[in-house]
PDB file of C-alpha atoms in Angstrom:
ATOM      1  CA  GLN A 298       5.528  19.035  -8.429  1.00  0.00           C
ATOM      2  CA  VAL A 299       5.612  21.096 -11.637  1.00  0.00           C
ATOM      3  CA  GLN A 300       1.736  22.199 -13.748  1.00  0.00           C
ATOM      4  CA  LEU A 301       2.822  22.772 -17.633  1.00  0.00           C
ATOM      5  CA  VAL A 302       0.569  24.913 -19.978  1.00  0.00           C
ATOM      6  CA  GLU A 303       1.205  25.229 -23.725  1.00  0.00           C
ATOM      7  CA  SER A 304       0.217  27.655 -26.198  1.00  0.00           C
ATOM      8  CA  GLY A 305       0.452  29.182 -29.155  1.00  0.00           C
ATOM      9  CA  GLY A 306      -0.575  26.794 -31.677  1.00  0.00           C
ATOM     10  CA  GLY A 307      -2.638  27.637 -34.340  1.00  0.00           C
ATOM     11  CA  LEU A 308      -2.447  27.856 -38.455  1.00  0.00           C
ATOM     12  CA  VAL A 309      -0.222  28.319 -40.824  1.00  0.00           C
ATOM     13  CA  GLN A 310       0.941  27.657 -44.116  1.00  0.00           C
ATOM     14  CA  ALA A 311       3.664  25.267 -45.523  1.00  0.00           C
ATOM     15  CA  GLY A 312       6.477  27.459 -45.122  1.00  0.00           C
ATOM     16  CA  GLY A 313       5.769  29.358 -41.607  1.00  0.00           C
ATOM     17  CA  SER A 314       7.219  29.511 -38.985  1.00  0.00           C
ATOM     18  CA  LEU A 315       5.391  29.446 -35.127  1.00  0.00           C
ATOM     19  CA  ARG A 316       6.358  29.502 -31.901  1.00  0.00           C
ATOM     20  CA  LEU A 317       5.088  27.236 -28.479  1.00  0.00           C
ATOM     21  CA  SER A 318       5.075  28.432 -25.094  1.00  0.00           C
ATOM     22  CA  CYS A 319       5.488  26.199 -22.547  1.00  0.00           C
ATOM     23  CA  ALA A 320       4.733  28.108 -18.970  1.00  0.00           C
ATOM     24  CA  ALA A 321       5.322  25.867 -15.784  1.00  0.00           C
ATOM     25  CA  SER A 322       3.377  26.931 -12.043  1.00  0.00           C
ATOM     26  CA  GLY A 323       4.318  24.770  -9.513  1.00  0.00           C
ATOM     27  CA  ARG A 324       8.101  23.737  -8.757  1.00  0.00           C
ATOM     28  CA  THR A 325      10.691  26.401 -10.388  1.00  0.00           C
ATOM     29  CA  ALA A 326      11.077  24.977 -14.377  1.00  0.00           C
ATOM     30  CA  SER A 327      14.614  25.364 -13.382  1.00  0.00           C
ATOM     31  CA  THR A 328      14.677  22.580 -11.947  1.00  0.00           C
ATOM     32  CA  TYR A 329      13.829  20.140 -14.381  1.00  0.00           C
ATOM     33  CA  ASN A 330      15.019  19.242 -17.817  1.00  0.00           C
ATOM     34  CA  MET A 331      12.320  20.079 -20.349  1.00  0.00           C
ATOM     35  CA  GLY A 332      11.316  17.998 -23.299  1.00  0.00           C
ATOM     36  CA  TRP A 333       8.793  18.595 -26.238  1.00  0.00           C
ATOM     37  CA  PHE A 334       6.415  15.782 -27.331  1.00  0.00           C
ATOM     38  CA  ARG A 335       3.861  15.981 -30.430  1.00  0.00           C
ATOM     39  CA  GLN A 336       1.027  13.934 -31.679  1.00  0.00           C
ATOM     40  CA  ALA A 337      -0.164  13.845 -35.468  1.00  0.00           C
ATOM     41  CA  PRO A 338      -3.378  12.205 -36.068  1.00  0.00           C
ATOM     42  CA  GLY A 339      -3.260   8.405 -36.156  1.00  0.00           C
ATOM     43  CA  LYS A 340       0.337   8.087 -34.579  1.00  0.00           C
ATOM     44  CA  GLU A 341       2.455   7.817 -31.286  1.00  0.00           C
ATOM     45  CA  ARG A 342       3.973  10.629 -29.505  1.00  0.00           C
ATOM     46  CA  GLU A 343       7.219  11.475 -30.541  1.00  0.00           C
ATOM     47  CA  PHE A 344      10.233  13.016 -29.059  1.00  0.00           C
ATOM     48  CA  VAL A 345      10.783  16.397 -30.663  1.00  0.00           C
ATOM     49  CA  GLY A 346      13.589  17.597 -28.823  1.00  0.00           C
ATOM     50  CA  ARG A 347      14.512  19.141 -25.379  1.00  0.00           C
ATOM     51  CA  ILE A 348      16.580  21.648 -23.802  1.00  0.00           C
ATOM     52  CA  TYR A 349      18.833  20.899 -20.046  1.00  0.00           C
ATOM     53  CA  ARG A 350      17.708  23.025 -17.393  1.00  0.00           C
ATOM     54  CA  THR A 351      20.657  25.211 -17.214  1.00  0.00           C
ATOM     55  CA  GLY A 352      19.649  25.922 -20.918  1.00  0.00           C
ATOM     56  CA  ASP A 353      22.800  24.722 -21.673  1.00  0.00           C
ATOM     57  CA  ASN A 354      22.637  21.680 -24.083  1.00  0.00           C
ATOM     58  CA  THR A 355      19.777  20.786 -26.375  1.00  0.00           C
ATOM     59  CA  ASP A 356      19.054  17.718 -27.859  1.00  0.00           C
ATOM     60  CA  TYR A 357      16.877  17.041 -31.303  1.00  0.00           C
ATOM     61  CA  ALA A 358      14.934  14.712 -33.455  1.00  0.00           C
ATOM     62  CA  ASP A 359      16.777  13.945 -36.542  1.00  0.00           C
ATOM     63  CA  SER A 360      12.669  14.610 -38.127  1.00  0.00           C
ATOM     64  CA  VAL A 361      13.153  18.008 -37.227  1.00  0.00           C
ATOM     65  CA  LYS A 362      16.827  18.956 -36.500  1.00  0.00           C
ATOM     66  CA  GLY A 363      17.283  22.301 -38.722  1.00  0.00           C
ATOM     67  CA  GLY A 364      13.690  23.341 -38.444  1.00  0.00           C
ATOM     68  CA  ILE A 365      13.392  24.054 -34.604  1.00  0.00           C
ATOM     69  CA  THR A 366      15.088  25.262 -31.822  1.00  0.00           C
ATOM     70  CA  ILE A 367      14.533  24.752 -28.168  1.00  0.00           C
ATOM     71  CA  SER A 368      15.177  27.685 -25.488  1.00  0.00           C
ATOM     72  CA  ARG A 369      14.138  28.774 -22.323  1.00  0.00           C
ATOM     73  CA  ASP A 370      13.307  31.403 -19.888  1.00  0.00           C
ATOM     74  CA  ASN A 371      13.762  30.608 -16.665  1.00  0.00           C
ATOM     75  CA  ALA A 372      13.092  34.126 -14.878  1.00  0.00           C
ATOM     76  CA  LYS A 373       9.586  33.587 -16.910  1.00  0.00           C
ATOM     77  CA  ASN A 374       9.244  29.770 -16.165  1.00  0.00           C
ATOM     78  CA  THR A 375       9.156  29.961 -19.930  1.00  0.00           C
ATOM     79  CA  VAL A 376       9.761  26.910 -22.357  1.00  0.00           C
ATOM     80  CA  TYR A 377       9.941  27.847 -26.107  1.00  0.00           C
ATOM     81  CA  LEU A 378       9.816  25.746 -29.522  1.00  0.00           C
ATOM     82  CA  HIS A 379      10.479  27.536 -32.417  1.00  0.00           C
ATOM     83  CA  MET A 380       9.817  26.350 -35.467  1.00  0.00           C
ATOM     84  CA  ASN A 381      10.536  27.285 -39.026  1.00  0.00           C
ATOM     85  CA  SER A 382       9.925  26.187 -42.501  1.00  0.00           C
ATOM     86  CA  LEU A 383       7.059  23.808 -41.004  1.00  0.00           C
ATOM     87  CA  LYS A 384       5.734  21.615 -43.387  1.00  0.00           C
ATOM     88  CA  PHE A 385       2.447  19.815 -43.783  1.00  0.00           C
ATOM     89  CA  VAL A 386       4.100  16.571 -41.860  1.00  0.00           C
ATOM     90  CA  ASP A 387       4.406  18.920 -38.528  1.00  0.00           C
ATOM     91  CA  THR A 388       0.850  18.836 -38.387  1.00  0.00           C
ATOM     92  CA  ALA A 389       0.355  18.224 -34.498  1.00  0.00           C
ATOM     93  CA  ILE A 390      -0.734  18.244 -31.217  1.00  0.00           C
ATOM     94  CA  TYR A 391       2.955  19.408 -29.089  1.00  0.00           C
ATOM     95  CA  TYR A 392       3.084  18.564 -25.642  1.00  0.00           C
ATOM     96  CA  CYS A 393       5.625  20.581 -23.678  1.00  0.00           C
ATOM     97  CA  ALA A 394       6.969  17.845 -19.984  1.00  0.00           C
ATOM     98  CA  ALA A 395       9.777  17.850 -17.324  1.00  0.00           C
ATOM     99  CA  ALA A 396      12.574  15.433 -16.425  1.00  0.00           C
ATOM    100  CA  HIS A 397      14.711  14.683 -13.563  1.00  0.00           C
ATOM    101  CA  MET A 398      17.106  13.214 -16.048  1.00  0.00           C
ATOM    102  CA  TRP A 399      18.365  13.744 -19.327  1.00  0.00           C
ATOM    103  CA  ASN A 400      16.722  11.222 -21.463  1.00  0.00           C
ATOM    104  CA  ARG A 401      14.585  11.651 -24.109  1.00  0.00           C
ATOM    105  CA  LEU A 402      11.968   8.731 -23.309  1.00  0.00           C
ATOM    106  CA  GLU A 403       8.613   9.529 -22.743  1.00  0.00           C
ATOM    107  CA  ALA A 404       7.966   7.194 -19.755  1.00  0.00           C
ATOM    108  CA  ARG A 405      10.695   9.290 -17.951  1.00  0.00           C
ATOM    109  CA  TYR A 406       8.705  12.840 -18.386  1.00  0.00           C
ATOM    110  CA  PHE A 407       6.185  13.915 -16.187  1.00  0.00           C
ATOM    111  CA  GLY A 408       3.779  17.290 -15.355  1.00  0.00           C
ATOM    112  CA  TRP A 409       1.901  17.127 -19.178  1.00  0.00           C
ATOM    113  CA  GLY A 410      -0.498  19.896 -20.356  1.00  0.00           C
ATOM    114  CA  GLN A 411      -3.459  19.986 -22.416  1.00  0.00           C
ATOM    115  CA  GLY A 412      -0.972  20.655 -25.412  1.00  0.00           C
ATOM    116  CA  THR A 413      -1.414  22.753 -28.346  1.00  0.00           C
ATOM    117  CA  GLN A 414      -2.589  22.061 -32.059  1.00  0.00           C
ATOM    118  CA  VAL A 415      -0.352  23.205 -34.341  1.00  0.00           C
ATOM    119  CA  ALA A 416      -1.922  22.870 -38.424  1.00  0.00           C
ATOM    120  CA  VAL A 417      -0.299  23.079 -41.666  1.00  0.00           C
ATOM    121  CA  SER A 418      -1.582  24.243 -44.574  1.00  0.00           C
ATOM    122  CA  SER A 419      -0.152  22.784 -47.944  1.00  0.00           C
TER     123      SER A 419
END
C-alpha cells in the first residue's frame, strides 16, 4: 500500500506559477501510475492529469492542457504538478493518487492524501 502527501499549495496571483509535490511512502512510487485531481469549491473532484509509472507518458485534461506539466522523480518517490499562467478558476484543493491501470477514472485511484490548497487571486 502507498501513502501520499501533497504539498506546495498556497496563494498566488493570477498569471503566477506553482509547483505541487506528491511524496510517496510505503510501496515504491515507481510501481504505480500517478494522477492529479482537483476539487474546486462547490464542485466535484475532477481529473487534472496523469503520468505513467516510468514517466514516459503523460495525459492532461482539456481544461488544463497547455498550462500544466506533470513530472516524476522515482528516485525521490515524488511526483510533481507544475502549473503556469494560473487563473482564478484553478482555485481548488489538489490531490494526487495512485493507480495500477493507465486510466483517468477517479474510482480506479487509491492512496489519496489530504490534498493541498491552491488559491489564485484575480
